[in-house]
Short mmCIF file of C-alpha atoms and ligand atoms in Angstrom, two decimals:
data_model
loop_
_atom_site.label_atom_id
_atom_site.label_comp_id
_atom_site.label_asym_id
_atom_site.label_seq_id
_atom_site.Cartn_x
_atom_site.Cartn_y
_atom_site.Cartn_z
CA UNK A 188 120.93 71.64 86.00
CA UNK A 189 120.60 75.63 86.01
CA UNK A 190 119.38 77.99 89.11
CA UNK A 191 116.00 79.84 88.51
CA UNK A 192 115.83 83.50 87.08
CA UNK A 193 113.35 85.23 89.50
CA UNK A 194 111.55 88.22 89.28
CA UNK A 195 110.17 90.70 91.40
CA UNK A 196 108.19 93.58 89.91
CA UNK A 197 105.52 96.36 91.34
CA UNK A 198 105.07 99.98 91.53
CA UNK A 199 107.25 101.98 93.42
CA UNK A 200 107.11 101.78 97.32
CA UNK A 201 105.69 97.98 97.51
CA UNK A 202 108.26 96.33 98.95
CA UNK A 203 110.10 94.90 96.81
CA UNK A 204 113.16 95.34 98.24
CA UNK A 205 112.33 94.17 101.32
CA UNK A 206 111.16 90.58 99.55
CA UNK A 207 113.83 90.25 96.86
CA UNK A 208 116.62 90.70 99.86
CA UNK A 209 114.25 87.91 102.58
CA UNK A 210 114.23 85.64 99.68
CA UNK A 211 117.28 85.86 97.98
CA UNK A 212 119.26 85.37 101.37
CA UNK A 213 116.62 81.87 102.14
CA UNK A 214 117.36 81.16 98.38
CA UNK A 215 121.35 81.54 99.48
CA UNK A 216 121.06 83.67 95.64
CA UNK A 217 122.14 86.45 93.64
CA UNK A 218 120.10 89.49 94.52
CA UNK A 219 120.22 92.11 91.31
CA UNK A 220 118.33 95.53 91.36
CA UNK A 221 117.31 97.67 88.56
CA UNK A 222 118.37 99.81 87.97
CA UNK A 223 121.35 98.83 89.11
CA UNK A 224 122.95 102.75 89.91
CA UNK A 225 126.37 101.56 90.39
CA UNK A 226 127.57 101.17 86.98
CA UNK A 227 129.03 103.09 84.35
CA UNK A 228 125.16 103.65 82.80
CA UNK A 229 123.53 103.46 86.46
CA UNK A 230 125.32 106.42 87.25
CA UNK A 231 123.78 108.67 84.64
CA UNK A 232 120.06 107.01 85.76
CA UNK A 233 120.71 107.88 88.80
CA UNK A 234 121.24 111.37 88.42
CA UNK A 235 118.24 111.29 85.75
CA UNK A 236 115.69 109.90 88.61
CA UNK A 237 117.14 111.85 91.42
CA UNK A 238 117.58 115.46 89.31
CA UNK A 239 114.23 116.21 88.70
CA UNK A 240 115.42 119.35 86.85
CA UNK A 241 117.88 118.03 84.55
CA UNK A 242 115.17 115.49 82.27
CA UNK A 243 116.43 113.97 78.91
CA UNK A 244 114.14 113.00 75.92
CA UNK A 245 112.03 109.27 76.76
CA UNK A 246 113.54 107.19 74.05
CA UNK A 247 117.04 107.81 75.32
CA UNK A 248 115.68 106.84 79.24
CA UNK A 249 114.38 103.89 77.98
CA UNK A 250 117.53 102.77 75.66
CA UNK A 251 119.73 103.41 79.16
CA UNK A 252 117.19 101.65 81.67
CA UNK A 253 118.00 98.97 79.07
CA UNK A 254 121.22 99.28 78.30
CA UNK A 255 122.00 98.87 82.16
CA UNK A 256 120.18 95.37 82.33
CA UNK A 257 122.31 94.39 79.21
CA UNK A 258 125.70 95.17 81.34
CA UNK A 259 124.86 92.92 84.72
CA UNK A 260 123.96 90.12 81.58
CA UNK A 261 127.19 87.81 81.85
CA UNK A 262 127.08 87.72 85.93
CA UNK A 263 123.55 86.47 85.46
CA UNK A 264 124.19 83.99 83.35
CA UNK A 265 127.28 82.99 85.27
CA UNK A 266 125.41 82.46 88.25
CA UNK A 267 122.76 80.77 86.81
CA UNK A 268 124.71 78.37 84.95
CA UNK A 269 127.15 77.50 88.49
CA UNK A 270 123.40 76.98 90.10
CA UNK A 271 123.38 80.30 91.50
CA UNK A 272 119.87 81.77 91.74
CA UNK A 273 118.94 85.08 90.63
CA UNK A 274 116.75 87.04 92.18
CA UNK A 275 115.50 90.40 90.44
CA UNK A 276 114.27 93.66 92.07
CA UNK A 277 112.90 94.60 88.59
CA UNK A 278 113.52 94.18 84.88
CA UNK A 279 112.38 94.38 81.74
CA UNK A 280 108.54 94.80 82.73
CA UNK A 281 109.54 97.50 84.70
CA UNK A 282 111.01 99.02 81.67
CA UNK A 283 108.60 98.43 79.62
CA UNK A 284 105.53 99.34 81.94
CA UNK A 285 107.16 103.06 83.37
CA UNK A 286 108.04 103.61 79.35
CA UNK A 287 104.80 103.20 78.09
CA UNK A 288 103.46 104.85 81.00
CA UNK A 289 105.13 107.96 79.21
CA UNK A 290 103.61 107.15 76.20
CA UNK A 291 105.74 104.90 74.40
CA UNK A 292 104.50 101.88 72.42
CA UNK A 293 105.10 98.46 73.72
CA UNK A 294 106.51 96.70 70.97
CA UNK A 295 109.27 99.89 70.52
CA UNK A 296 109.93 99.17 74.44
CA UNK A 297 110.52 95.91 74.29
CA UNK A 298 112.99 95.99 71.31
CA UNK A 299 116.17 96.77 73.06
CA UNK A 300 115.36 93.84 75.96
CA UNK A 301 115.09 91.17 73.28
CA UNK A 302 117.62 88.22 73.84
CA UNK A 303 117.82 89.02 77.42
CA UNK A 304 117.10 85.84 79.13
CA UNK A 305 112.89 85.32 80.50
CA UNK A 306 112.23 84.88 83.63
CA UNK A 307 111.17 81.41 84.99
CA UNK A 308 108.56 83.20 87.66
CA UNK A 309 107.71 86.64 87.78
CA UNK A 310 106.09 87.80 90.40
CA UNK A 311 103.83 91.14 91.07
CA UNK A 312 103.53 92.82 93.91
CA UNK A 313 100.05 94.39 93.47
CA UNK A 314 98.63 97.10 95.36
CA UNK A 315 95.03 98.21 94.92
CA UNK A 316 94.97 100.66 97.69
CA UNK A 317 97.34 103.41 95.59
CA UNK A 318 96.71 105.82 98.19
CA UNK A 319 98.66 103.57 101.11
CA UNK A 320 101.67 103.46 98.67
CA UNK A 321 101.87 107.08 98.10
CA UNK A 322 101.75 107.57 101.61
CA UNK A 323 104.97 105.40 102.52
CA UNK A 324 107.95 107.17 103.72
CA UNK A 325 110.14 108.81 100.87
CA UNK A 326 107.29 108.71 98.12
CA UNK A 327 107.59 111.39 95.57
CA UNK A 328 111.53 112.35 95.81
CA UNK A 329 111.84 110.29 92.52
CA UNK A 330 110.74 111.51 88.81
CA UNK A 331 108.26 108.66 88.53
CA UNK A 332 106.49 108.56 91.86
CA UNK A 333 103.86 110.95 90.74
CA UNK A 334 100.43 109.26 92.16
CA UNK A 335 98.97 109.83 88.28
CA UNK A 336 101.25 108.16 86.66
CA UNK A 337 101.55 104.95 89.42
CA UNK A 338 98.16 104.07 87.85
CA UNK A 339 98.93 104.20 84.58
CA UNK A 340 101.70 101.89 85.38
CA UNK A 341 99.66 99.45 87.45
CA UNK A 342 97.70 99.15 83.97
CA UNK A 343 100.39 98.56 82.10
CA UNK A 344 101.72 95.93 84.42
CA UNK A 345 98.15 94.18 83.69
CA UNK A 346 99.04 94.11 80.08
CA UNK A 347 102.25 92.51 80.13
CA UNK A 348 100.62 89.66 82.74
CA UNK A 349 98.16 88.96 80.24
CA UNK A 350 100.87 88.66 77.45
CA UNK A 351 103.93 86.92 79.19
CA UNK A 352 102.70 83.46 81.15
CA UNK A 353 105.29 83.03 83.99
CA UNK A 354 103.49 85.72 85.94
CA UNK A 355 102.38 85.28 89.23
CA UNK A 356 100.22 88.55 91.05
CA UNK A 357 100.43 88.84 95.22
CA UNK A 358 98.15 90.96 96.85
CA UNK A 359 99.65 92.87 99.16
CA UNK A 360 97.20 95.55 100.55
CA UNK A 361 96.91 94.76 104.57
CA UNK A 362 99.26 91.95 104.57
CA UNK A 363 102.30 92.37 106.74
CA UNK A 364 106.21 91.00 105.02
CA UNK A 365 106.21 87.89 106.50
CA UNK A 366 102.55 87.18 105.04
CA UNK A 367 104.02 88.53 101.60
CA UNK A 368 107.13 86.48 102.33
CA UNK A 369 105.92 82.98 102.75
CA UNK A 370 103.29 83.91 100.11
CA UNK A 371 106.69 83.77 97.13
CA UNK A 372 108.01 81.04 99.03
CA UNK A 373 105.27 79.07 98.01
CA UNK A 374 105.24 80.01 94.11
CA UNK A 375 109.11 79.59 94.19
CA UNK A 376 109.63 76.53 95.94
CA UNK A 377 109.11 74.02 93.40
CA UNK A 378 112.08 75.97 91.26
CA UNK A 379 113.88 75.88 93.82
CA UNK A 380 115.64 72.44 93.50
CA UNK A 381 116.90 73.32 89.90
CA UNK A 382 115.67 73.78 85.90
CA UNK A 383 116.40 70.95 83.61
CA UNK A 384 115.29 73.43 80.52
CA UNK A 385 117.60 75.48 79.39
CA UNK A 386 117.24 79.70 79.63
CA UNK A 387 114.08 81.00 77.56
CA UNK A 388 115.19 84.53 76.18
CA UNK A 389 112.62 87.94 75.04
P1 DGP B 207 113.73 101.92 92.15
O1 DGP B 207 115.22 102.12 92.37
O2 DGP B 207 113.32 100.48 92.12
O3 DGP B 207 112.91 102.76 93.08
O4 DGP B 207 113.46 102.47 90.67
C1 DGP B 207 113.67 103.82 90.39
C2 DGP B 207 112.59 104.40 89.52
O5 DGP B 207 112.85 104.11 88.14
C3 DGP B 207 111.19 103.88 89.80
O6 DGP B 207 110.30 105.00 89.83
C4 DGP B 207 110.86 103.00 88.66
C5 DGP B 207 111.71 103.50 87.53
N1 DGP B 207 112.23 102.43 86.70
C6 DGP B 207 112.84 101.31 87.12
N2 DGP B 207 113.25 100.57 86.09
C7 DGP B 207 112.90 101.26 84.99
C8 DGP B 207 113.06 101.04 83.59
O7 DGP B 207 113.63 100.03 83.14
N3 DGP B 207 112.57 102.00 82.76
C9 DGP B 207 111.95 103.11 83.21
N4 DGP B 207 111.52 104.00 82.31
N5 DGP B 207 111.79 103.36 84.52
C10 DGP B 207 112.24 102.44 85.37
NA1 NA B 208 111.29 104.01 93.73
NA1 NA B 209 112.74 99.34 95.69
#
């Protein structure tokens, strides 16, 4: 038996933290955020989404976002394999969906993820009130949370649902965290007990 890889994606301010911590801790799991700013290559995305002045060409962005999934790879897998679950504030659609949302081309974006292990649930956060997101406290201090470019996001997200099958969408507009909460409880339940598959990888 193996411990369920679990994903939690959206657009910026939709509480993802706030759900990937409530479940992990019911889950007793691994949380892991991406970007993950504490390593040797989440330091330098850090100061790329926090220096708004100091910007650095898209392809090399990209190549970092995913280089800094590839480092955090063996203490998934650990956990995982002791029967551990991981829960994910982002990953690779998140990569993918901000990328392209700069104009680069899907299949280049997902290049770099492939062989990192899939998700057995993803779930999305979905807003379709932008304007309530914008409004949340702290919006805008980071390069991407720009209200134009949220949309185009939220559009790309709807791509990659269409094209990967482990997605699950939430609504979230008027719903208060507990609602949201018990809402993923539901979809992750059944995983909860353990995978007799082994990992499926990009
Ligand atoms: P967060 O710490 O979750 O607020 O994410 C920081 C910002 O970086 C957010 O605007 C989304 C963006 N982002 C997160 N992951 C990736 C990624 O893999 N690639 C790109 N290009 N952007 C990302
Ligand atoms: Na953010
Ligand atoms: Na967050």
């Amino acid at each position: 038996m193996r411990a369920p890889l679990i994903v939690i994606e959206g657009l910026d301010r939709t509480g993802k933290s706030t759900q990937t911590a409530k479940l992990c801790k019911r889950l007793n799991g691994y949380l892991v955020k991406f970007p993950n700013r504490e390593t040797r290559i989440g330091k330098l995305l850090n100061q790329y989404l926090t220096d708004k002045s100091n910007p650095m060409p898209l392809e090399v962005a990209h190549l970092l976002f995913s280089a800094n999934r590839w480092e955090m790879i063996k203490d998934i897998e650990d956990s995982l394999n002791k029967g551990t679950p991981v829960v994910m504030d982002r990953y690779v659609y998140s990569g993918v969906a901000y990328s392209m949302a700069k104009g680069l081309d899907i299949e280049w974006c997902l290049a770099p993820d492939k062989g990192l292990p899939k998700p057995d649930i993803t779930i999305f956060l979905k807003a379709n009130d932008l304007d309530s997101i914008s409004q949340r406290e702290g919006f805008g201090e980071e390069r991407y949370e720009v209200a134009s470019l949220q949309t185009s996001v939220r559009n790309n997200f709807e791509t990659l649902r269409s094209r990967f099958d482990e997605w699950e969408v939430i609504l979230i507009d008027g719903k208060d965290i507990d609602q949201v909460h018990e809402q993923i409880w539901k979809l992750v339940c059944p995983l909860a007990r353990g995978l007799t598959t082994g990992l499926n990888r990009f």
